mmCIF file of C-alpha atoms in Angstrom:
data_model
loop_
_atom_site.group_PDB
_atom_site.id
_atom_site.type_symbol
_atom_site.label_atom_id
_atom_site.label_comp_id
_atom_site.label_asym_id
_atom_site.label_seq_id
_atom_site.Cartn_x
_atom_site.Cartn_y
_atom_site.Cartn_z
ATOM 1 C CA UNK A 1 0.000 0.000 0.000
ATOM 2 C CA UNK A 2 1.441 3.462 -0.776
ATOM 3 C CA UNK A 3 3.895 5.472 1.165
ATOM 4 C CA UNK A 4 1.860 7.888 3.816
ATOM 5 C CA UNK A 5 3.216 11.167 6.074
ATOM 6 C CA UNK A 6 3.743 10.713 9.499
ATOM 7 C CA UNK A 7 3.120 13.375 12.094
ATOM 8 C CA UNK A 8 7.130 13.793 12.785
ATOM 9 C CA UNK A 9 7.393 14.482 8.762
ATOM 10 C CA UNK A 10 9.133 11.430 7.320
ATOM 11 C CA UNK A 11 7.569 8.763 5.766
ATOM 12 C CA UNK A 12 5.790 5.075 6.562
ATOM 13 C CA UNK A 13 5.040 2.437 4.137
ATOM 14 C CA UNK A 14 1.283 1.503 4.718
ATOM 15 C CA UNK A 15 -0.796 2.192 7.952
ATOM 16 C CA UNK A 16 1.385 0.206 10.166
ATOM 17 C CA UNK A 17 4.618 0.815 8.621
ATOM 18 C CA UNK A 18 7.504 2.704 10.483
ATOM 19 C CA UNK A 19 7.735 5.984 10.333
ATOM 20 C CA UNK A 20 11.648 5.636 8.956
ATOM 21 C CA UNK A 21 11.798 7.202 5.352
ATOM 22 C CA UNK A 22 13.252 10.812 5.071
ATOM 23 C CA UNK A 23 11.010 11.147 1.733
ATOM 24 C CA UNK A 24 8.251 9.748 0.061
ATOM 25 C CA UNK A 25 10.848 8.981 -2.965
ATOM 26 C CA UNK A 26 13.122 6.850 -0.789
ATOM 27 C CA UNK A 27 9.596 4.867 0.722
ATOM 28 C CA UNK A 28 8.565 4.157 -2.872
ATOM 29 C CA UNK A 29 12.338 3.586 -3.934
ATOM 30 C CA UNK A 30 12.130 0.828 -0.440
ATOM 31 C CA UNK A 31 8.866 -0.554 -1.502
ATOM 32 C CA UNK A 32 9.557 -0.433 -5.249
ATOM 33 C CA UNK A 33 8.025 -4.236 -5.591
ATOM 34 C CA UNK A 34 4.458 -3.169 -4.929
ATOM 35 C CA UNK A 35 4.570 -0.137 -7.569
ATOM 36 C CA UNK A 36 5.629 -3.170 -10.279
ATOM 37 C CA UNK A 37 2.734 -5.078 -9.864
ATOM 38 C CA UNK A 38 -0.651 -4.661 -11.803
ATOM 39 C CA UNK A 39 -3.810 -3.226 -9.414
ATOM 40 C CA UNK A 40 -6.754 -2.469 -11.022
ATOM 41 C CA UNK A 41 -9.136 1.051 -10.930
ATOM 42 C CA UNK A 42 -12.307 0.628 -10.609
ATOM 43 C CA UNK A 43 -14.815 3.158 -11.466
ATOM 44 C CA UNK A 44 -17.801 3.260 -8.764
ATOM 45 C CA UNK A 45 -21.337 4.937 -9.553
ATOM 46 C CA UNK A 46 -24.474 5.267 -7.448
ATOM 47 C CA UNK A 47 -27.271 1.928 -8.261
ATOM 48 C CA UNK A 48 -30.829 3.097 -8.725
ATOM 49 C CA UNK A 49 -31.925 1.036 -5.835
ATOM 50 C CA UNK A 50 -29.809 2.252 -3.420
ATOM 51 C CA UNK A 51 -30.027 6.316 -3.744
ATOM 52 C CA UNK A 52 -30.453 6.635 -0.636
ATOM 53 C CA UNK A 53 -27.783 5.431 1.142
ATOM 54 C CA UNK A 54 -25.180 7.140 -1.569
ATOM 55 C CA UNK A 55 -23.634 9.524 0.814
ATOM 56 C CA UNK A 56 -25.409 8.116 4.174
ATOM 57 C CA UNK A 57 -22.447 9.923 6.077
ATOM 58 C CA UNK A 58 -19.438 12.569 6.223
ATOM 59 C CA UNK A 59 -17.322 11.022 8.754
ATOM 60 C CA UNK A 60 -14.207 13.380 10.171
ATOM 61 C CA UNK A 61 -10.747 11.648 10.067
ATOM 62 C CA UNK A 62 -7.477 11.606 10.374
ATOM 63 C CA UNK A 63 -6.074 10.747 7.030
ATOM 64 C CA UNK A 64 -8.585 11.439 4.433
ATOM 65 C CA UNK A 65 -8.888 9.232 1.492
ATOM 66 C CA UNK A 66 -9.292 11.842 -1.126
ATOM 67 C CA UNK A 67 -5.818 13.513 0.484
ATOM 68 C CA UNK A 68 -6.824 16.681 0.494
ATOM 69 C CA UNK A 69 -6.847 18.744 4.574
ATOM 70 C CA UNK A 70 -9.684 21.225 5.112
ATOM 71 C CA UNK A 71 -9.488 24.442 6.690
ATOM 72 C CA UNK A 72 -11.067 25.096 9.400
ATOM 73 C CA UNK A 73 -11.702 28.960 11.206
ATOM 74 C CA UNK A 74 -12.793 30.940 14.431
ATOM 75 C CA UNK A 75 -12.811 33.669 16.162
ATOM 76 C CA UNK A 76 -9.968 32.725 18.146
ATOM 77 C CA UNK A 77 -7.771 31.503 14.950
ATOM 78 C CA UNK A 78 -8.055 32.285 11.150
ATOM 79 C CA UNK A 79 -6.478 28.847 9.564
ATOM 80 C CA UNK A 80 -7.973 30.723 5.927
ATOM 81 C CA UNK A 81 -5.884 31.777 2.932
ATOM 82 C CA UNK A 82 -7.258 35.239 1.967
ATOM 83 C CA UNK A 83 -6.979 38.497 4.579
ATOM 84 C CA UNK A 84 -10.816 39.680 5.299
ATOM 85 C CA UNK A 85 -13.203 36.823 6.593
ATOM 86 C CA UNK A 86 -16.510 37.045 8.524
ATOM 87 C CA UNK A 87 -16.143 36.352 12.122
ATOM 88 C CA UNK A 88 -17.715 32.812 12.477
ATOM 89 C CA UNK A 89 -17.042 30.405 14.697
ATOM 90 C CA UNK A 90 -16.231 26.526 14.600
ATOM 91 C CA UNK A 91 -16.327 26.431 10.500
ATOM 92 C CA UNK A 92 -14.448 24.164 8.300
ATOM 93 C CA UNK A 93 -14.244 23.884 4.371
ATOM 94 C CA UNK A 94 -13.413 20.782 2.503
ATOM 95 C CA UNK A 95 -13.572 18.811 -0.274
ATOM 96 C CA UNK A 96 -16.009 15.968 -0.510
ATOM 97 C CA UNK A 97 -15.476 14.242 -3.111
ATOM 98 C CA UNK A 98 -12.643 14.720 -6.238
ATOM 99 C CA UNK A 99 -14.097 13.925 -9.728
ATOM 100 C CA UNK A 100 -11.239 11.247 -11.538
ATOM 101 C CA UNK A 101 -9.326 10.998 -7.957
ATOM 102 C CA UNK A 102 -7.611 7.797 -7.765
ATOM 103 C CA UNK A 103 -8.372 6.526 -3.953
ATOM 104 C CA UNK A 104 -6.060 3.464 -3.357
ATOM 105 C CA UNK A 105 -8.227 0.606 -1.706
ATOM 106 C CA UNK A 106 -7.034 -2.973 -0.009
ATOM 107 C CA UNK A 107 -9.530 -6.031 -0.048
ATOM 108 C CA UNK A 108 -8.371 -7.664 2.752
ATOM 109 C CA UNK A 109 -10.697 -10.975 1.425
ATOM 110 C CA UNK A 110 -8.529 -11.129 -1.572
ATOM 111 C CA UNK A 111 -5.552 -9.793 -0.031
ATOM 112 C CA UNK A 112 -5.524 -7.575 -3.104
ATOM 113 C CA UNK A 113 -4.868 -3.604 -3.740
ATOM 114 C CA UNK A 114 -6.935 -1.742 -6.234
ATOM 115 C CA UNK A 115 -8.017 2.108 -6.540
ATOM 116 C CA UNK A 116 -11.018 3.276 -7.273
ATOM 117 C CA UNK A 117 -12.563 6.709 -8.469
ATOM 118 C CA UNK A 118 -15.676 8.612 -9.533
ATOM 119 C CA UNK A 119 -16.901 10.271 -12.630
ATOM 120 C CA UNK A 120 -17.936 14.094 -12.258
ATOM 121 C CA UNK A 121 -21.613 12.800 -13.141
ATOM 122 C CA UNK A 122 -21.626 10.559 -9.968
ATOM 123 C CA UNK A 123 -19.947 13.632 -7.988
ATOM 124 C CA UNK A 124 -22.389 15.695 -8.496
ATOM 125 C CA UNK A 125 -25.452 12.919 -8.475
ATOM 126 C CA UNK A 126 -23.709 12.223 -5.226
ATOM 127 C CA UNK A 127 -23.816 15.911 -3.502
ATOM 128 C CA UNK A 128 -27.571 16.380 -4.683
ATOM 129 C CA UNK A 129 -28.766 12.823 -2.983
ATOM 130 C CA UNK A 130 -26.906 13.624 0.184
ATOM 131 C CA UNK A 131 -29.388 16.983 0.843
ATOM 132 C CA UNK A 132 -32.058 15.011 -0.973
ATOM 133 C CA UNK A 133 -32.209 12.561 1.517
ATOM 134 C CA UNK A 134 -31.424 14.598 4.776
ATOM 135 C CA UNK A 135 -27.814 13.553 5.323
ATOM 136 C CA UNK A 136 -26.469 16.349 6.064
ATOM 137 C CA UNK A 137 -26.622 16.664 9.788
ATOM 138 C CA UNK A 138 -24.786 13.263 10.089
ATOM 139 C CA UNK A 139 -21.308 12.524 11.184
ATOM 140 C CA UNK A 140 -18.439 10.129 12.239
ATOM 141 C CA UNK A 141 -15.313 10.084 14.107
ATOM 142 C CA UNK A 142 -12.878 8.295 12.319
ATOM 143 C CA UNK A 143 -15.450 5.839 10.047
ATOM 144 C CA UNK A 144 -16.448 4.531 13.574
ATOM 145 C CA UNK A 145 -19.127 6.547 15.828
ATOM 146 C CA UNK A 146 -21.989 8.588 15.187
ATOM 147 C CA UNK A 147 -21.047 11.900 16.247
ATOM 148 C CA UNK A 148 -23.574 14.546 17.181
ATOM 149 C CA UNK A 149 -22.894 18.808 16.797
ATOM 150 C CA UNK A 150 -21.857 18.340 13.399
ATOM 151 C CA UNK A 151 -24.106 20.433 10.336
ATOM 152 C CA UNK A 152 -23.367 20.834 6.792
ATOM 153 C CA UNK A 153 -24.348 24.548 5.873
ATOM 154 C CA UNK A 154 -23.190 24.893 2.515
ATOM 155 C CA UNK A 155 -22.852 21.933 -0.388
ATOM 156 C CA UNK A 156 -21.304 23.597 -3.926
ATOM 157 C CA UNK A 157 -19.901 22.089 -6.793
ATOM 158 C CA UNK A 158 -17.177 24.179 -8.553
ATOM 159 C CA UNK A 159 -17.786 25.286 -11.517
ATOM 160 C CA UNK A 160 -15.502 27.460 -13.003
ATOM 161 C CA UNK A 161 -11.498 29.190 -12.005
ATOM 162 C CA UNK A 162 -13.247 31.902 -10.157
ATOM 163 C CA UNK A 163 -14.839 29.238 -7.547
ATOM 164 C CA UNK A 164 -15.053 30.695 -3.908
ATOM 165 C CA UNK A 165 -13.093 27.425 -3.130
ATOM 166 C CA UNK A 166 -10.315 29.096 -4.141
ATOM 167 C CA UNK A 167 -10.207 32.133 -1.719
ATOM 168 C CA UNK A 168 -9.895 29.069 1.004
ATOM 169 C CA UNK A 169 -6.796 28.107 -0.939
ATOM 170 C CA UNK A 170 -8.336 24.755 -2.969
ATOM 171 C CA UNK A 171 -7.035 24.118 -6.584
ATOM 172 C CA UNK A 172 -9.091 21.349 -7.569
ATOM 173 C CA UNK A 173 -10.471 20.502 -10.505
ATOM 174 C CA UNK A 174 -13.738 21.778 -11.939
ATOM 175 C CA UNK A 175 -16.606 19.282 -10.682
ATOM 176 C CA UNK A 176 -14.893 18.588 -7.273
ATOM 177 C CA UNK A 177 -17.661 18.866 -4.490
ATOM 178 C CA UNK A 178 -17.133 20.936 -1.834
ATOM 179 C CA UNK A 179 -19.286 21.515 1.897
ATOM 180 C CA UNK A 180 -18.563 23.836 4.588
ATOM 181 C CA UNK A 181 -19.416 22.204 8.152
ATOM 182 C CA UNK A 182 -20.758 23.672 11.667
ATOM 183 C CA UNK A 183 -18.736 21.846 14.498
ATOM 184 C CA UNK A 184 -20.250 22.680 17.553
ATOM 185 C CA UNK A 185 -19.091 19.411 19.194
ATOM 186 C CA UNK A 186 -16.367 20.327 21.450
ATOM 187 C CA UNK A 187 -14.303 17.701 21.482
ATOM 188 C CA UNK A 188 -14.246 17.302 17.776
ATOM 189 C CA UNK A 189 -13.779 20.874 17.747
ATOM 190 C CA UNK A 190 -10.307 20.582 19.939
ATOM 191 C CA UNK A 191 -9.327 17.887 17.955
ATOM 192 C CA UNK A 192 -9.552 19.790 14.519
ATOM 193 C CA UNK A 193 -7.622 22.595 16.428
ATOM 194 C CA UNK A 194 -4.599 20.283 17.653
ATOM 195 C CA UNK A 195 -4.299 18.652 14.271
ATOM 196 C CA UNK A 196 -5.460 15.444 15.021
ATOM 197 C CA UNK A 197 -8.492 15.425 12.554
ATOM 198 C CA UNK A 198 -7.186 16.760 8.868
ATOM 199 C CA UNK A 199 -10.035 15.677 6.681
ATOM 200 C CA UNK A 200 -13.362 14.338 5.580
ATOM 201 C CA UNK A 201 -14.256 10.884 4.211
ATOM 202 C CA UNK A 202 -17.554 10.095 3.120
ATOM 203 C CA UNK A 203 -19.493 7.150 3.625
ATOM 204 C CA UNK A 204 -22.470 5.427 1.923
ATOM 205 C CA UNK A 205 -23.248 3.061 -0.994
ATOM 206 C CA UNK A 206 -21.588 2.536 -4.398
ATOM 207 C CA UNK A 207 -20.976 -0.294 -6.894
ATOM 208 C CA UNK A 208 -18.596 -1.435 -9.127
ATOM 209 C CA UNK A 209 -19.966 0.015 -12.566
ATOM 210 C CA UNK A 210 -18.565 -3.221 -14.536
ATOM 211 C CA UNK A 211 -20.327 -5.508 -12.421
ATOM 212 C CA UNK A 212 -23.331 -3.168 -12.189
ATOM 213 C CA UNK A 213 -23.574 -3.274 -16.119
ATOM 214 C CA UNK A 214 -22.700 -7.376 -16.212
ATOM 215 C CA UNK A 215 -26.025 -7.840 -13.861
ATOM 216 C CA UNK A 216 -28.155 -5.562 -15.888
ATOM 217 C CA UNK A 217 -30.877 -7.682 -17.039
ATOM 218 C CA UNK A 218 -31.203 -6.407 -21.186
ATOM 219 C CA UNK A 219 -33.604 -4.347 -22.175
ATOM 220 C CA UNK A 220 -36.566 -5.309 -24.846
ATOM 221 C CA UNK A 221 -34.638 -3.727 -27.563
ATOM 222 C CA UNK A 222 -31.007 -5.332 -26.368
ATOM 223 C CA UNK A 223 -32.604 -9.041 -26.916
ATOM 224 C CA UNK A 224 -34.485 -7.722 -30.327
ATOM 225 C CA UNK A 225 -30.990 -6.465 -31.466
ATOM 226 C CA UNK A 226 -29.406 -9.131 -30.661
ATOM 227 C CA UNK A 227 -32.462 -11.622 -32.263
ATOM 228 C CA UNK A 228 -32.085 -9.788 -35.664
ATOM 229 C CA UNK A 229 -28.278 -10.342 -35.707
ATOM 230 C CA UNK A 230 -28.690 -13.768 -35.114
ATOM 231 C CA UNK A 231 -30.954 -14.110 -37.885
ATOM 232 C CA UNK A 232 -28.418 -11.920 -39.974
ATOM 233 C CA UNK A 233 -26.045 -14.165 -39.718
ATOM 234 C CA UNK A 234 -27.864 -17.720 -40.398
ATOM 235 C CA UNK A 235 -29.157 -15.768 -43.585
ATOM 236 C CA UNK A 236 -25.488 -15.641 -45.300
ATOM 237 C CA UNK A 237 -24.502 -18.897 -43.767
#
């Protein structure tokens, strides 16, 4: 699994590696072996039976999988990029969800390593269901426990190069979903402050799209198509 940051500033190789690389160059250049072999990407949508449970969650964690921090602001501390900002309290802006991000996965069942990613289409189908469906006042610590105290005020997709993400100091690319979050837990709150939190995850319901589209029963006009080229071709037999 690829080479991650640790809190002292070198570098580990996995979740439980050692934290004994000066650089993420020498922990590849160390772990060379794994970059040689061949993982797949998968490519996950949202199934029309299970809308509801797209984005069930945003769950606050420690390393997110999108790797991307948010920033977070108060009236004690401005964490923000640009000079003037109103004076509200317990705030954070972040990235939900990157459209084309590759997010490196392990199947522990399989013993495998794969990535997957979504399309801007599912991004933004994504973002929509989540207020759709009432989501946005839930919350986890860590992929683990409901967490109360935590509100999603503001959902956006960006749009364009003069996106207000930017003034927050985001250069993502254009369909990347963004929400800005209440925290009015406090211990969450001290935790963002002391660095221990860094990002959001999400949590809810895809599939594989491959598999998705293998289990598809065909349509009326998929078996007539495929009748009339089956006749087609005992005609110039």
């Amino acid at each position: 699994m690829p080479c991650e940051q640790c809190e002292n500033g070198k570098y580990k190789w996995g979740k439980t590696g050692d934290c004994q690389y000066d650089s993420i160059a020498e922990c590849e250049e160390a772990n060379k072996d794994y970059y040689e072999k061949t993982t797949s990407i998968v490519e996950l949508v949202i199934s029309d039976d299970s809308q509801e449970l797209a984005i069930d969650a945003i769950s606050l964690v420690t390393s997110p999988a999108i790797e991307q921090d948010f920033v977070y602001f108060g009236k004690e501390k401005n964490n923000l990029t640009f000079a003037k900002v109103d004076e509200e309290k317990r705030m954070l802006v972040s990235p939900a969800l990157i459209p084309n991000k590759q997010i490196f996965r392990h199947d522990p069942n399989t013993d495998s390593d794969y990535y997957v990613y979504f399309s801007p289409e599912t991004v933004r189908k994504a973002s929509e269901l989540y207020l759709k469906h009432n989501n946005h006042h839930k919350a986890t610590y860590q992929h683990q426990d409901r967490v109360s105290g935590v509100l999603t005020v503001e959902s956006w997709i960006k749009e364009g190069d003069q996106d207000k993400s930017k003034l927050y100091g985001y250069d993502l690319p254009n369909g990347t979903w963004f929400v800005k979050m209440k925290i009015e837990n406090d211990e969450l709150w001290n935790k963002i402050k002391e660095g221990e939190l860094k990002g959001l995850s999400i949590e809810g319901y895809f599939t594989d799209k491959m598999e998705q589209m293998s289990e598809k029963a065909p349509s009326n006009e998929e078996i007539l198509s495929a009748l009339n080229e089956i006749i087609k071709q005992n005609q110039t037999k």
